[in-house]
mmCIF file of C-alpha atoms in Angstrom:
data_model
loop_
_atom_site.group_PDB
_atom_site.id
_atom_site.type_symbol
_atom_site.label_atom_id
_atom_site.label_comp_id
_atom_site.label_asym_id
_atom_site.label_seq_id
_atom_site.Cartn_x
_atom_site.Cartn_y
_atom_site.Cartn_z
ATOM 1 C CA MET A 144 -10.254 12.206 14.202
ATOM 2 C CA ASN A 145 -12.630 12.700 10.809
ATOM 3 C CA ALA A 146 -11.473 13.311 7.369
ATOM 4 C CA ALA A 147 -10.417 16.863 7.308
ATOM 5 C CA HIS A 148 -9.042 16.823 10.562
ATOM 6 C CA LEU A 149 -6.402 14.189 9.502
ATOM 7 C CA HIS A 150 -5.994 15.863 6.404
ATOM 8 C CA LEU A 151 -4.868 19.253 8.300
ATOM 9 C CA VAL A 152 -2.641 17.094 10.299
ATOM 10 C CA LEU A 153 -0.774 15.435 7.528
ATOM 11 C CA GLN A 154 -0.543 18.543 6.236
ATOM 12 C CA GLN A 155 1.017 20.341 9.039
ATOM 13 C CA ALA A 156 3.094 16.502 10.081
ATOM 14 C CA ARG A 157 4.458 16.826 6.068
ATOM 15 C CA ARG A 158 5.858 20.178 6.921
ATOM 16 C CA GLY A 159 7.736 19.121 9.996
ATOM 17 C CA ASP A 160 5.291 20.007 12.987
ATOM 18 C CA ARG A 161 6.058 17.614 15.818
ATOM 19 C CA THR A 162 3.288 17.902 17.609
ATOM 20 C CA ALA A 163 0.897 16.929 14.155
ATOM 21 C CA PHE A 164 2.947 13.731 13.990
ATOM 22 C CA ALA A 165 2.709 12.906 17.450
ATOM 23 C CA GLN A 166 -1.060 13.362 16.934
ATOM 24 C CA LEU A 167 -0.465 11.002 14.001
ATOM 25 C CA VAL A 168 1.171 8.474 16.289
ATOM 26 C CA GLU A 169 -1.633 8.631 18.636
ATOM 27 C CA GLN A 170 -4.297 8.151 16.515
ATOM 28 C CA TYR A 171 -2.868 4.887 14.513
ATOM 29 C CA TYR A 172 -0.705 3.255 17.084
ATOM 30 C CA PRO A 173 -3.525 1.341 18.513
ATOM 31 C CA ARG A 174 -4.572 0.129 15.281
ATOM 32 C CA ALA A 175 -1.370 -0.456 14.122
ATOM 33 C CA LEU A 176 -0.699 -2.702 17.041
ATOM 34 C CA ARG A 177 -3.554 -4.302 17.060
ATOM 35 C CA PHE A 178 -3.201 -5.756 13.523
ATOM 36 C CA ALA A 179 0.776 -6.435 14.040
ATOM 37 C CA LEU A 180 0.190 -8.530 17.287
ATOM 38 C CA GLN A 181 -2.447 -10.508 15.009
ATOM 39 C CA MET A 182 -0.370 -11.144 12.223
ATOM 40 C CA LEU A 183 2.742 -11.784 14.372
ATOM 41 C CA ARG A 184 1.229 -13.071 17.727
ATOM 42 C CA SER A 185 4.233 -11.710 19.190
ATOM 43 C CA ARG A 186 4.156 -8.426 21.205
ATOM 44 C CA GLU A 187 7.992 -7.586 20.879
ATOM 45 C CA ASP A 188 8.117 -8.227 16.968
ATOM 46 C CA ALA A 189 4.832 -6.278 16.829
ATOM 47 C CA GLU A 190 6.048 -3.163 18.714
ATOM 48 C CA GLU A 191 9.243 -3.639 16.691
ATOM 49 C CA ALA A 192 7.074 -3.624 13.456
ATOM 50 C CA VAL A 193 4.888 -0.611 14.274
ATOM 51 C CA GLN A 194 7.619 1.323 15.506
ATOM 52 C CA ASP A 195 9.749 0.717 12.223
ATOM 53 C CA THR A 196 6.352 1.564 10.233
ATOM 54 C CA PHE A 197 6.377 5.042 12.287
ATOM 55 C CA VAL A 198 10.016 5.783 11.296
ATOM 56 C CA ARG A 199 9.243 5.187 7.660
ATOM 57 C CA VAL A 200 6.208 7.057 7.694
ATOM 58 C CA HIS A 201 7.761 10.266 8.984
ATOM 59 C CA ASP A 202 10.796 9.788 6.550
ATOM 60 C CA HIS A 203 8.259 9.454 3.654
ATOM 61 C CA LEU A 204 5.426 11.641 4.509
ATOM 62 C CA ALA A 205 6.755 14.615 2.237
ATOM 63 C CA GLY A 206 6.679 12.114 -0.323
ATOM 64 C CA PHE A 207 2.911 11.045 0.314
ATOM 65 C CA ARG A 208 0.736 12.399 -2.417
ATOM 66 C CA GLU A 209 -1.821 14.728 -0.457
ATOM 67 C CA ASP A 210 -4.856 13.807 -2.114
ATOM 68 C CA ALA A 211 -4.396 10.107 -1.338
ATOM 69 C CA PRO A 212 -6.038 8.038 1.123
ATOM 70 C CA PHE A 213 -3.684 7.604 4.224
ATOM 71 C CA ASP A 214 -4.852 4.450 5.867
ATOM 72 C CA PRO A 215 -3.962 2.231 2.931
ATOM 73 C CA TRP A 216 -0.346 3.779 2.653
ATOM 74 C CA PHE A 217 0.217 3.641 6.496
ATOM 75 C CA PHE A 218 -1.395 -0.211 6.588
ATOM 76 C CA ARG A 219 0.741 -0.921 3.389
ATOM 77 C CA ILE A 220 4.062 -0.042 4.940
ATOM 78 C CA LEU A 221 2.892 -1.709 8.332
ATOM 79 C CA GLY A 222 2.102 -5.004 6.287
ATOM 80 C CA ASN A 223 5.482 -5.172 4.722
ATOM 81 C CA ARG A 224 7.069 -4.644 7.842
ATOM 82 C CA CYS A 225 5.036 -7.599 9.202
ATOM 83 C CA ARG A 226 5.726 -9.802 6.322
ATOM 84 C CA THR A 227 9.566 -9.203 6.410
ATOM 85 C CA MET A 228 9.311 -9.876 9.984
ATOM 86 C CA LEU A 229 7.724 -13.246 9.458
ATOM 87 C CA ALA A 230 9.954 -14.096 6.451
ATOM 88 C CA LYS A 231 12.901 -13.427 8.957
ATOM 89 C CA ARG A 232 11.028 -15.551 11.663
ATOM 90 C CA LYS A 233 10.666 -18.652 8.692
ATOM 91 C CA ARG A 234 14.442 -18.230 8.122
ATOM 92 C CA HIS A 235 15.103 -18.344 11.821
ATOM 93 C CA ARG A 236 12.968 -21.441 12.142
ATOM 94 C CA ASP A 237 14.649 -23.289 9.133
ATOM 95 C CA PHE A 238 17.958 -22.339 10.386
ATOM 96 C CA ILE A 239 17.381 -24.040 13.828
ATOM 97 C CA GLU A 240 15.148 -26.646 12.484
ATOM 98 C CA TYR A 241 17.719 -29.624 13.478
ATOM 99 C CA GLY A 242 19.163 -27.329 16.433
ATOM 100 C CA ASP A 243 18.042 -28.471 19.995
ATOM 101 C CA VAL A 244 16.267 -25.173 21.038
ATOM 102 C CA PRO A 245 12.290 -25.386 20.450
ATOM 103 C CA TYR A 246 10.880 -22.425 18.629
ATOM 104 C CA ASP A 247 7.480 -21.116 19.142
ATOM 105 C CA ALA A 248 7.127 -17.737 19.501
ATOM 106 C CA ALA A 249 3.260 -17.911 19.790
ATOM 107 C CA ALA A 250 3.868 -19.957 22.825
ATOM 108 C CA SER A 251 5.327 -17.197 24.847
ATOM 109 C CA GLU A 252 2.888 -14.370 24.063
ATOM 110 C CA ARG A 253 -0.682 -15.914 25.709
ATOM 111 C CA ALA A 254 -0.655 -12.751 27.714
ATOM 112 C CA ASP A 255 -1.860 -10.860 24.669
ATOM 113 C CA VAL A 256 -5.016 -13.315 24.248
ATOM 114 C CA PRO A 257 -7.832 -12.976 26.713
ATOM 115 C CA ASP A 258 -8.629 -15.327 29.242
ATOM 116 C CA ASP A 259 -11.655 -17.161 27.527
ATOM 117 C CA ASP A 260 -12.177 -20.506 25.865
ATOM 118 C CA PHE A 261 -13.867 -19.117 22.977
ATOM 119 C CA ALA A 262 -10.982 -16.068 22.402
ATOM 120 C CA ARG A 263 -8.294 -18.352 22.592
ATOM 121 C CA GLU A 264 -9.984 -20.941 20.305
ATOM 122 C CA VAL A 265 -10.397 -17.977 17.919
ATOM 123 C CA HIS A 266 -6.356 -16.711 18.171
ATOM 124 C CA ARG A 267 -5.706 -20.706 17.501
ATOM 125 C CA ALA A 268 -7.631 -20.636 14.482
ATOM 126 C CA LEU A 269 -6.222 -17.300 13.270
ATOM 127 C CA ASP A 270 -2.855 -18.432 13.926
ATOM 128 C CA ALA A 271 -3.237 -21.548 12.045
ATOM 129 C CA LEU A 272 -3.915 -19.563 8.582
ATOM 130 C CA PRO A 273 -1.307 -18.772 6.190
ATOM 131 C CA PRO A 274 -0.166 -15.636 6.430
ATOM 132 C CA GLU A 275 -1.660 -14.047 3.470
ATOM 133 C CA GLN A 276 -5.231 -15.482 4.276
ATOM 134 C CA ARG A 277 -5.041 -14.191 8.091
ATOM 135 C CA GLU A 278 -3.785 -10.638 6.541
ATOM 136 C CA ALA A 279 -6.629 -10.243 4.018
ATOM 137 C CA PHE A 280 -9.118 -11.391 6.995
ATOM 138 C CA LEU A 281 -7.848 -8.882 9.243
ATOM 139 C CA LEU A 282 -7.930 -6.191 6.746
ATOM 140 C CA ARG A 283 -11.611 -7.157 5.773
ATOM 141 C CA HIS A 284 -13.235 -7.999 8.867
ATOM 142 C CA VAL A 285 -11.306 -6.165 11.673
ATOM 143 C CA ASN A 286 -10.077 -3.195 10.017
ATOM 144 C CA GLU A 287 -13.012 -2.815 7.488
ATOM 145 C CA MET A 288 -11.124 -2.070 4.500
ATOM 146 C CA ASP A 289 -13.158 -2.700 1.133
ATOM 147 C CA TYR A 290 -11.022 -4.757 -1.549
ATOM 148 C CA GLU A 291 -9.740 -1.709 -3.320
ATOM 149 C CA GLU A 292 -7.862 -0.139 -0.024
ATOM 150 C CA MET A 293 -7.129 -3.930 0.353
ATOM 151 C CA THR A 294 -5.545 -3.893 -3.111
ATOM 152 C CA ILE A 295 -3.144 -0.960 -2.217
ATOM 153 C CA VAL A 296 -1.926 -2.760 1.254
ATOM 154 C CA THR A 297 -1.223 -5.738 -0.400
ATOM 155 C CA GLY A 298 -0.555 -5.445 -4.001
ATOM 156 C CA ALA A 299 -3.232 -8.420 -5.039
ATOM 157 C CA LYS A 300 -5.984 -8.339 -6.939
ATOM 158 C CA GLY A 301 -9.348 -7.947 -5.741
ATOM 159 C CA SER A 302 -10.413 -11.210 -7.110
ATOM 160 C CA THR A 303 -7.073 -12.592 -5.127
ATOM 161 C CA LEU A 304 -8.253 -10.885 -1.854
ATOM 162 C CA ARG A 305 -11.840 -11.932 -2.204
ATOM 163 C CA MET A 306 -10.562 -15.676 -2.660
ATOM 164 C CA ARG A 307 -8.205 -15.444 0.124
ATOM 165 C CA VAL A 308 -11.177 -13.988 2.821
ATOM 166 C CA LYS A 309 -13.335 -16.721 1.887
ATOM 167 C CA ARG A 310 -10.654 -19.440 2.640
ATOM 168 C CA ALA A 311 -10.055 -17.595 5.775
ATOM 169 C CA VAL A 312 -13.672 -17.731 6.757
ATOM 170 C CA ASP A 313 -14.184 -21.384 5.467
ATOM 171 C CA ALA A 314 -11.199 -22.535 7.647
ATOM 172 C CA LEU A 315 -12.251 -20.304 10.920
ATOM 173 C CA ARG A 316 -15.887 -21.906 10.130
ATOM 174 C CA ASP A 317 -14.601 -25.442 10.033
ATOM 175 C CA THR A 318 -12.294 -24.904 13.531
ATOM 176 C CA LEU A 319 -15.178 -22.882 15.154
ATOM 177 C CA GLN A 320 -18.575 -24.061 14.210
ATOM 178 C CA ALA A 321 -18.805 -27.532 15.674
ATOM 179 C CA PRO A 322 -17.846 -26.491 19.315
ATOM 180 C CA LEU A 323 -20.105 -23.786 18.695
ATOM 181 C CA ARG A 324 -23.138 -25.651 17.646
ATOM 182 C CA ALA A 325 -22.269 -27.948 20.448
ATOM 183 C CA GLY A 326 -22.142 -25.241 23.011
ATOM 184 C CA VAL A 327 -18.858 -26.106 24.138
ATOM 185 C CA PHE A 328 -18.325 -22.142 24.962
ATOM 186 C CA HIS A 329 -21.337 -21.602 26.442
ATOM 187 C CA GLU A 330 -21.115 -21.256 30.328
ATOM 188 C CA MET B 294 -15.901 -11.943 28.847
ATOM 189 C CA SER B 295 -19.328 -12.510 28.009
ATOM 190 C CA ASP B 296 -19.433 -9.974 25.446
ATOM 191 C CA HIS B 297 -17.415 -12.333 23.062
ATOM 192 C CA ARG B 298 -20.683 -14.407 23.044
ATOM 193 C CA ALA B 299 -23.220 -11.403 22.632
ATOM 194 C CA PRO B 300 -24.707 -12.491 19.165
ATOM 195 C CA HIS B 301 -25.721 -15.925 20.911
ATOM 196 C CA ASN B 302 -28.852 -13.879 22.132
ATOM 197 C CA GLY B 303 -32.334 -14.502 20.517
ATOM 198 C CA HIS B 304 -32.332 -11.789 17.698
ATOM 199 C CA THR B 305 -29.403 -13.073 15.936
ATOM 200 C CA GLU B 306 -30.733 -16.366 15.963
ATOM 201 C CA SER B 307 -31.912 -16.160 12.382
ATOM 202 C CA LEU B 308 -29.076 -14.933 11.209
ATOM 203 C CA PRO B 309 -26.738 -17.132 8.664
ATOM 204 C CA ASP B 310 -24.529 -19.196 10.757
ATOM 205 C CA ASP B 311 -21.600 -17.621 9.058
ATOM 206 C CA GLU B 312 -22.380 -14.197 10.314
ATOM 207 C CA ILE B 313 -23.014 -15.396 13.634
ATOM 208 C CA MET B 314 -19.072 -16.651 13.572
ATOM 209 C CA LEU B 315 -18.031 -13.651 11.949
ATOM 210 C CA ALA B 316 -19.847 -11.377 14.280
ATOM 211 C CA GLN B 317 -18.442 -13.345 17.202
ATOM 212 C CA VAL B 318 -15.317 -13.687 16.001
ATOM 213 C CA LYS B 319 -14.933 -9.886 15.325
ATOM 214 C CA ALA B 320 -16.023 -8.931 19.013
ATOM 215 C CA VAL B 321 -12.960 -11.011 19.748
ATOM 216 C CA LEU B 322 -10.562 -9.347 17.447
ATOM 217 C CA SER B 323 -11.741 -5.787 17.036
ATOM 218 C CA PRO B 324 -10.806 -4.445 20.850
ATOM 219 C CA LEU B 325 -7.756 -2.354 20.929
ATOM 220 C CA PRO B 326 -5.114 -4.061 22.730
ATOM 221 C CA THR B 327 -3.323 -1.787 25.665
ATOM 222 C CA VAL B 328 -0.827 0.542 24.526
ATOM 223 C CA ASN B 329 2.491 1.097 26.172
ATOM 224 C CA ARG B 330 3.094 4.685 26.391
ATOM 225 C CA GLN B 331 6.509 4.248 26.736
ATOM 226 C CA GLN B 332 6.841 2.884 22.932
ATOM 227 C CA ILE B 333 5.115 5.904 21.606
ATOM 228 C CA ALA B 334 7.650 7.707 23.295
ATOM 229 C CA GLN B 335 10.283 5.719 21.963
ATOM 230 C CA ILE B 336 8.723 6.529 18.267
ATOM 231 C CA LEU B 337 8.622 10.121 19.051
ATOM 232 C CA ALA B 338 12.080 10.143 20.310
ATOM 233 C CA ALA B 339 13.415 8.061 17.527
ATOM 234 C CA THR B 340 11.952 10.409 14.685
ATOM 235 C CA GLN B 341 12.576 13.963 16.818
ATOM 236 C CA HIS B 342 16.562 14.235 15.074
ATOM 237 C CA ARG B 343 15.977 12.419 12.092
ATOM 238 C CA ARG B 344 17.521 14.440 9.405
ATOM 239 C CA ARG B 345 18.443 12.328 6.116
ATOM 240 C CA THR B 346 21.377 12.840 3.920
ATOM 241 C CA PRO B 347 20.768 12.591 0.246
ATOM 242 C CA TRP B 348 22.463 8.976 0.062
ATOM 243 C CA GLN B 349 20.103 7.958 3.002
ATOM 244 C CA ARG B 350 17.157 9.142 0.986
ATOM 245 C CA VAL B 351 18.085 7.554 -1.944
ATOM 246 C CA SER B 352 18.977 4.080 -0.179
ATOM 247 C CA GLY B 353 15.842 4.667 1.429
ATOM 248 C CA ARG B 354 13.378 4.939 -1.381
ATOM 249 C CA LEU B 355 15.735 1.771 -3.205
ATOM 250 C CA GLU B 356 14.751 -0.314 0.147
ATOM 251 C CA GLN B 357 11.208 0.904 -0.512
ATOM 252 C CA ALA B 358 10.916 -0.218 -3.719
ATOM 253 C CA LEU B 359 12.492 -3.764 -3.404
ATOM 254 C CA GLU B 360 10.091 -4.418 -0.526
ATOM 255 C CA TRP B 361 6.919 -3.592 -2.780
ATOM 256 C CA TRP B 362 9.052 -5.758 -5.651
ATOM 257 C CA ARG B 363 9.206 -8.548 -3.295
ATOM 258 C CA PHE B 364 5.667 -8.641 -1.728
ATOM 259 C CA SER B 365 3.430 -7.201 -4.480
ATOM 260 C CA MET B 366 5.055 -9.371 -7.675
ATOM 261 C CA PRO B 367 4.033 -12.941 -8.119
ATOM 262 C CA PRO B 368 7.433 -14.837 -8.306
ATOM 263 C CA LEU B 369 6.780 -15.673 -11.794
ATOM 264 C CA ALA B 370 6.525 -11.964 -12.876
ATOM 265 C CA ARG B 371 9.743 -11.274 -10.372
ATOM 266 C CA GLY B 372 11.644 -13.840 -12.695
ATOM 267 C CA ALA B 373 10.430 -12.587 -15.943
ATOM 268 C CA SER B 374 10.962 -8.667 -15.050
ATOM 269 C CA LEU B 375 14.314 -10.066 -13.435
ATOM 270 C CA ALA B 376 14.801 -11.588 -17.003
ATOM 271 C CA ALA B 377 13.711 -8.862 -19.098
ATOM 272 C CA ALA B 378 16.059 -6.441 -16.755
ATOM 273 C CA ALA B 379 19.124 -8.520 -17.542
ATOM 274 C CA LEU B 380 18.123 -8.757 -21.344
ATOM 275 C CA THR B 381 17.713 -4.858 -21.828
ATOM 276 C CA ILE B 382 21.121 -4.568 -20.068
ATOM 277 C CA GLY B 383 23.055 -7.023 -21.867
ATOM 278 C CA PHE B 384 21.207 -5.277 -25.163
ATOM 279 C CA VAL B 385 22.561 -2.002 -23.939
ATOM 280 C CA ALA B 386 26.049 -2.661 -22.898
ATOM 281 C CA ARG B 387 26.447 -4.644 -26.315
ATOM 282 C CA GLY B 388 25.742 -1.554 -28.211
ATOM 283 C CA TYR B 389 28.435 0.281 -26.176
ATOM 284 C CA ILE B 390 30.912 -2.462 -26.118
ATOM 285 C CA SER B 391 30.665 -2.614 -29.766
ATOM 286 C CA GLN B 392 30.911 1.070 -30.633
ATOM 287 C CA PRO B 393 33.891 2.419 -32.555
ATOM 288 C CA ARG B 394 36.556 3.610 -29.884
ATOM 289 C CA ASP B 395 37.445 6.473 -32.131
ATOM 290 C CA SER B 396 35.134 9.159 -31.206
ATOM 291 C CA SER B 397 36.558 11.620 -33.648
ATOM 292 C CA ALA B 398 35.233 9.305 -36.418
ATOM 293 C CA PRO B 399 31.865 10.250 -37.606
ATOM 294 C CA MET B 400 28.692 8.753 -36.293
ATOM 295 C CA PRO B 401 27.009 6.424 -38.645
ATOM 296 C CA ASP B 402 23.367 7.101 -39.147
ATOM 297 C CA ALA B 403 20.678 4.478 -39.512
ATOM 298 C CA THR B 404 20.391 5.209 -43.318
ATOM 299 C CA SER B 405 23.872 4.040 -43.458
ATOM 300 C CA MET B 406 23.353 1.168 -41.324
ATOM 301 C CA ALA B 407 20.686 0.117 -43.480
ATOM 302 C CA ALA B 408 22.293 0.257 -46.362
ATOM 303 C CA ALA B 409 25.200 -1.864 -45.473
ATOM 304 C CA PRO B 410 24.088 -4.628 -43.596
ATOM 305 C CA GLY B 411 26.752 -6.825 -41.668
ATOM 306 C CA SER B 412 29.235 -4.008 -41.832
ATOM 307 C CA PRO B 413 31.089 -2.996 -38.455
ATOM 308 C CA ALA B 414 28.530 0.431 -38.055
ATOM 309 C CA THR B 415 25.577 -2.319 -37.365
ATOM 310 C CA MET B 416 26.844 -3.351 -34.399
ATOM 311 C CA ALA B 417 26.378 0.031 -32.640
ATOM 312 C CA ALA B 418 22.619 0.191 -33.568
ATOM 313 C CA PRO B 419 21.438 -0.938 -30.342
ATOM 314 C CA ALA B 420 23.264 2.344 -28.567
ATOM 315 C CA LEU B 421 21.373 4.241 -31.408
ATOM 316 C CA ALA B 422 18.046 2.899 -30.824
ATOM 317 C CA VAL B 423 18.221 3.619 -26.914
ATOM 318 C CA ASN B 424 19.717 7.274 -27.755
ATOM 319 C CA ARG B 425 16.712 7.831 -30.495
ATOM 320 C CA ALA B 426 13.929 6.386 -27.888
ATOM 321 C CA ALA B 427 15.395 9.028 -25.524
ATOM 322 C CA GLU B 428 15.078 12.008 -27.629
ATOM 323 C CA ALA B 429 11.492 10.801 -28.680
ATOM 324 C CA VAL B 430 10.321 10.899 -25.063
ATOM 325 C CA VAL B 431 10.941 14.825 -24.520
ATOM 326 C CA GLN B 432 8.829 15.822 -27.605
ATOM 327 C CA GLN B 433 5.575 17.252 -26.026
ATOM 328 C CA VAL B 434 2.342 17.820 -27.637
ATOM 329 C CA PRO B 435 -0.138 20.665 -26.379
ATOM 330 C CA VAL B 436 -3.159 18.983 -25.237
ATOM 331 C CA GLN B 437 -6.376 21.340 -24.204
ATOM 332 C CA PHE B 438 -8.599 20.286 -21.223
ATOM 333 C CA LEU B 439 -11.979 21.753 -21.542
ATOM 334 C CA LEU B 440 -14.997 21.375 -19.154
ATOM 335 C CA ASP B 441 -18.355 22.781 -19.783
ATOM 336 C CA ALA B 442 -19.225 25.134 -16.940
ATOM 337 C CA ARG B 443 -22.927 24.277 -16.648
ATOM 338 C CA ASP B 444 -21.852 20.511 -15.943
ATOM 339 C CA ILE B 445 -20.242 22.162 -12.777
ATOM 340 C CA PRO B 446 -22.389 25.115 -11.597
ATOM 341 C CA ALA B 447 -21.125 25.478 -7.767
ATOM 342 C CA ALA B 448 -17.224 25.164 -9.045
ATOM 343 C CA ALA B 449 -14.920 28.425 -7.821
ATOM 344 C CA ASN B 450 -11.835 26.563 -9.262
ATOM 345 C CA VAL B 451 -10.923 23.722 -11.177
ATOM 346 C CA SER B 452 -7.916 22.259 -12.079
ATOM 347 C CA VAL B 453 -6.745 18.851 -13.889
ATOM 348 C CA VAL B 454 -4.473 16.140 -12.387
ATOM 349 C CA GLY B 455 -3.031 13.161 -13.864
ATOM 350 C CA ASP B 456 0.072 11.200 -14.104
ATOM 351 C CA PHE B 457 1.863 13.947 -15.932
ATOM 352 C CA ASN B 458 1.513 16.344 -12.671
ATOM 353 C CA GLU B 459 2.255 13.868 -10.366
ATOM 354 C CA TRP B 460 -1.736 14.097 -9.458
ATOM 355 C CA SER B 461 -0.825 17.748 -7.920
ATOM 356 C CA VAL B 462 -4.310 19.447 -7.077
ATOM 357 C CA SER B 463 -2.464 23.005 -7.482
ATOM 358 C CA ALA B 464 0.101 22.361 -10.723
ATOM 359 C CA ALA B 465 -2.410 22.760 -12.992
ATOM 360 C CA PRO B 466 -5.515 25.191 -12.435
ATOM 361 C CA LEU B 467 -8.324 25.819 -15.171
ATOM 362 C CA THR B 468 -9.495 29.173 -16.215
ATOM 363 C CA LEU B 469 -12.912 30.402 -16.950
ATOM 364 C CA ASP B 470 -13.562 31.902 -19.801
ATOM 365 C CA ASN B 471 -17.065 32.267 -21.685
ATOM 366 C CA GLY B 472 -18.322 29.407 -19.723
ATOM 367 C CA VAL B 473 -15.870 27.062 -20.304
ATOM 368 C CA TRP B 474 -13.023 25.682 -17.678
ATOM 369 C CA SER B 475 -9.600 25.426 -19.657
ATOM 370 C CA THR B 476 -6.238 24.751 -19.841
ATOM 371 C CA THR B 477 -3.460 23.855 -22.457
ATOM 372 C CA LEU B 478 -0.599 21.323 -21.084
ATOM 373 C CA PRO B 479 2.383 20.119 -22.767
ATOM 374 C CA LEU B 480 2.295 16.128 -22.436
ATOM 375 C CA ALA B 481 4.666 13.651 -23.934
ATOM 376 C CA PRO B 482 3.020 11.075 -26.694
ATOM 377 C CA GLY B 483 1.244 8.451 -25.100
ATOM 378 C CA ARG B 484 -1.612 7.184 -22.597
ATOM 379 C CA HIS B 485 -2.150 9.334 -19.951
ATOM 380 C CA VAL B 486 -4.761 9.172 -16.872
ATOM 381 C CA TYR B 487 -6.586 12.130 -15.599
ATOM 382 C CA ALA B 488 -9.090 13.713 -13.940
ATOM 383 C CA PHE B 489 -10.709 17.492 -12.781
ATOM 384 C CA VAL B 490 -10.624 18.293 -9.328
ATOM 385 C CA VAL B 491 -13.560 20.725 -8.596
ATOM 386 C CA ASN B 492 -12.966 23.567 -5.665
ATOM 387 C CA GLY B 493 -9.967 21.473 -4.333
ATOM 388 C CA GLU B 494 -11.877 18.525 -3.289
ATOM 389 C CA ARG B 495 -14.331 16.657 -5.641
ATOM 390 C CA TRP B 496 -12.765 14.507 -8.387
ATOM 391 C CA LEU B 497 -14.738 14.250 -11.409
ATOM 392 C CA ALA B 498 -13.816 12.261 -14.422
ATOM 393 C CA ASP B 499 -13.926 14.147 -17.959
ATOM 394 C CA PRO B 500 -17.430 13.311 -19.549
ATOM 395 C CA ARG B 501 -16.370 13.820 -23.161
ATOM 396 C CA ALA B 502 -13.626 11.254 -22.416
ATOM 397 C CA PRO B 503 -13.099 7.451 -21.933
ATOM 398 C CA GLN B 504 -13.390 6.421 -18.397
ATOM 399 C CA ALA B 505 -9.937 4.599 -16.989
ATOM 400 C CA THR B 506 -10.704 1.283 -15.561
ATOM 401 C CA ASP B 507 -7.331 1.524 -13.652
ATOM 402 C CA ALA B 508 -8.574 4.796 -11.795
ATOM 403 C CA ASP B 509 -6.009 5.749 -9.231
ATOM 404 C CA PHE B 510 -7.341 4.695 -5.366
ATOM 405 C CA GLY B 511 -11.134 4.243 -6.846
ATOM 406 C CA ARG B 512 -11.434 7.659 -8.013
ATOM 407 C CA PRO B 513 -13.208 8.552 -11.080
ATOM 408 C CA GLY B 514 -10.561 9.095 -14.021
ATOM 409 C CA SER B 515 -10.582 9.551 -17.806
ATOM 410 C CA VAL B 516 -7.844 8.743 -20.206
ATOM 411 C CA ILE B 517 -6.419 10.521 -23.081
ATOM 412 C CA ILE B 518 -3.984 9.049 -25.568
ATOM 413 C CA VAL B 519 -1.579 11.928 -26.990
ATOM 414 C CA GLN B 520 -0.300 10.951 -30.766
ATOM 415 C CA ALA B 521 3.732 11.911 -31.419
ATOM 416 C CA PRO B 522 3.634 15.015 -33.462
#
């Protein structure tokens, strides 16, 4: 969907056109799910966050400025949903810290990680990043946003975002570079 | 999964280590996940008959604002804004509480209060100050926006968008007369950011005004300071 087509679809969806809204969901669902999965590492949470995001987009589409870029607005809502989920999960983890039920959401979601040593290592390194660094890295290098768009998504300043991306890259390098050089992942 | 290791081949060996590593990481993270069609159907069903009452609309907006506030403001700024809000509420409440109960009594004006410091009338000053500030906001000043037609030879229509008209492209069209596009709008005193939109799509900063450093969404913008009359 090019920019002109997206503009038209958004205009129609704003007027309540169901087909246009369905087109919007079809277009954005896969990217939204990829981002939420990589942020939350739980398919159930990711699907819930994405569904919630689309409901909010639907409800607030009429207030969306026609000439504003849609992607940052959409990912800002999705980013907020993911952060809310992470905060909820942290509260839950704190609550059962002294309980006898171990909590490891990531452990049960390995089905979404490809069966490949290097891919597993990348996902493990990504999981180990603090959420704000993970988010900045994913927006920049996976969703290929520029820093202005990332500012709209996260509300953080460009310099802060650049630092987060740099720290994420440093951390990934530290984790992945040594085995890469040693050829651990070569067949 | 050999595609994850694609950058290992010969032509990328001259790239810096970081770029190779990043290319490999992106190759792992970029593929889109399998989509469960049922989820899409659920979203469409959830939004199909969604009719929101005015209260739901207000609470939705409040929730959105709260979410923005929670995630976009650093904790220190959040604390400061809470303290500022508490002070403002306390200040205004104090003014209202201290107002004379008898509504038939004449309201003291600023001069009488200044002339009699320490008298009970001075206690109503905060409330009065708030009222005066509210009055000042509604006084608007006519401002003319001009754009030389030679700067935009291909223009069929031009409009001015800004924080004063919600950035609406259709709200304030300019008219062409003697080679000058112009319109006059009533603006509240203060600082405004604006831009011209040519043919409904090309954003253009006013070449005769200072550029805005906080231009919205990275588009060009200009600044105008409107003085109170």
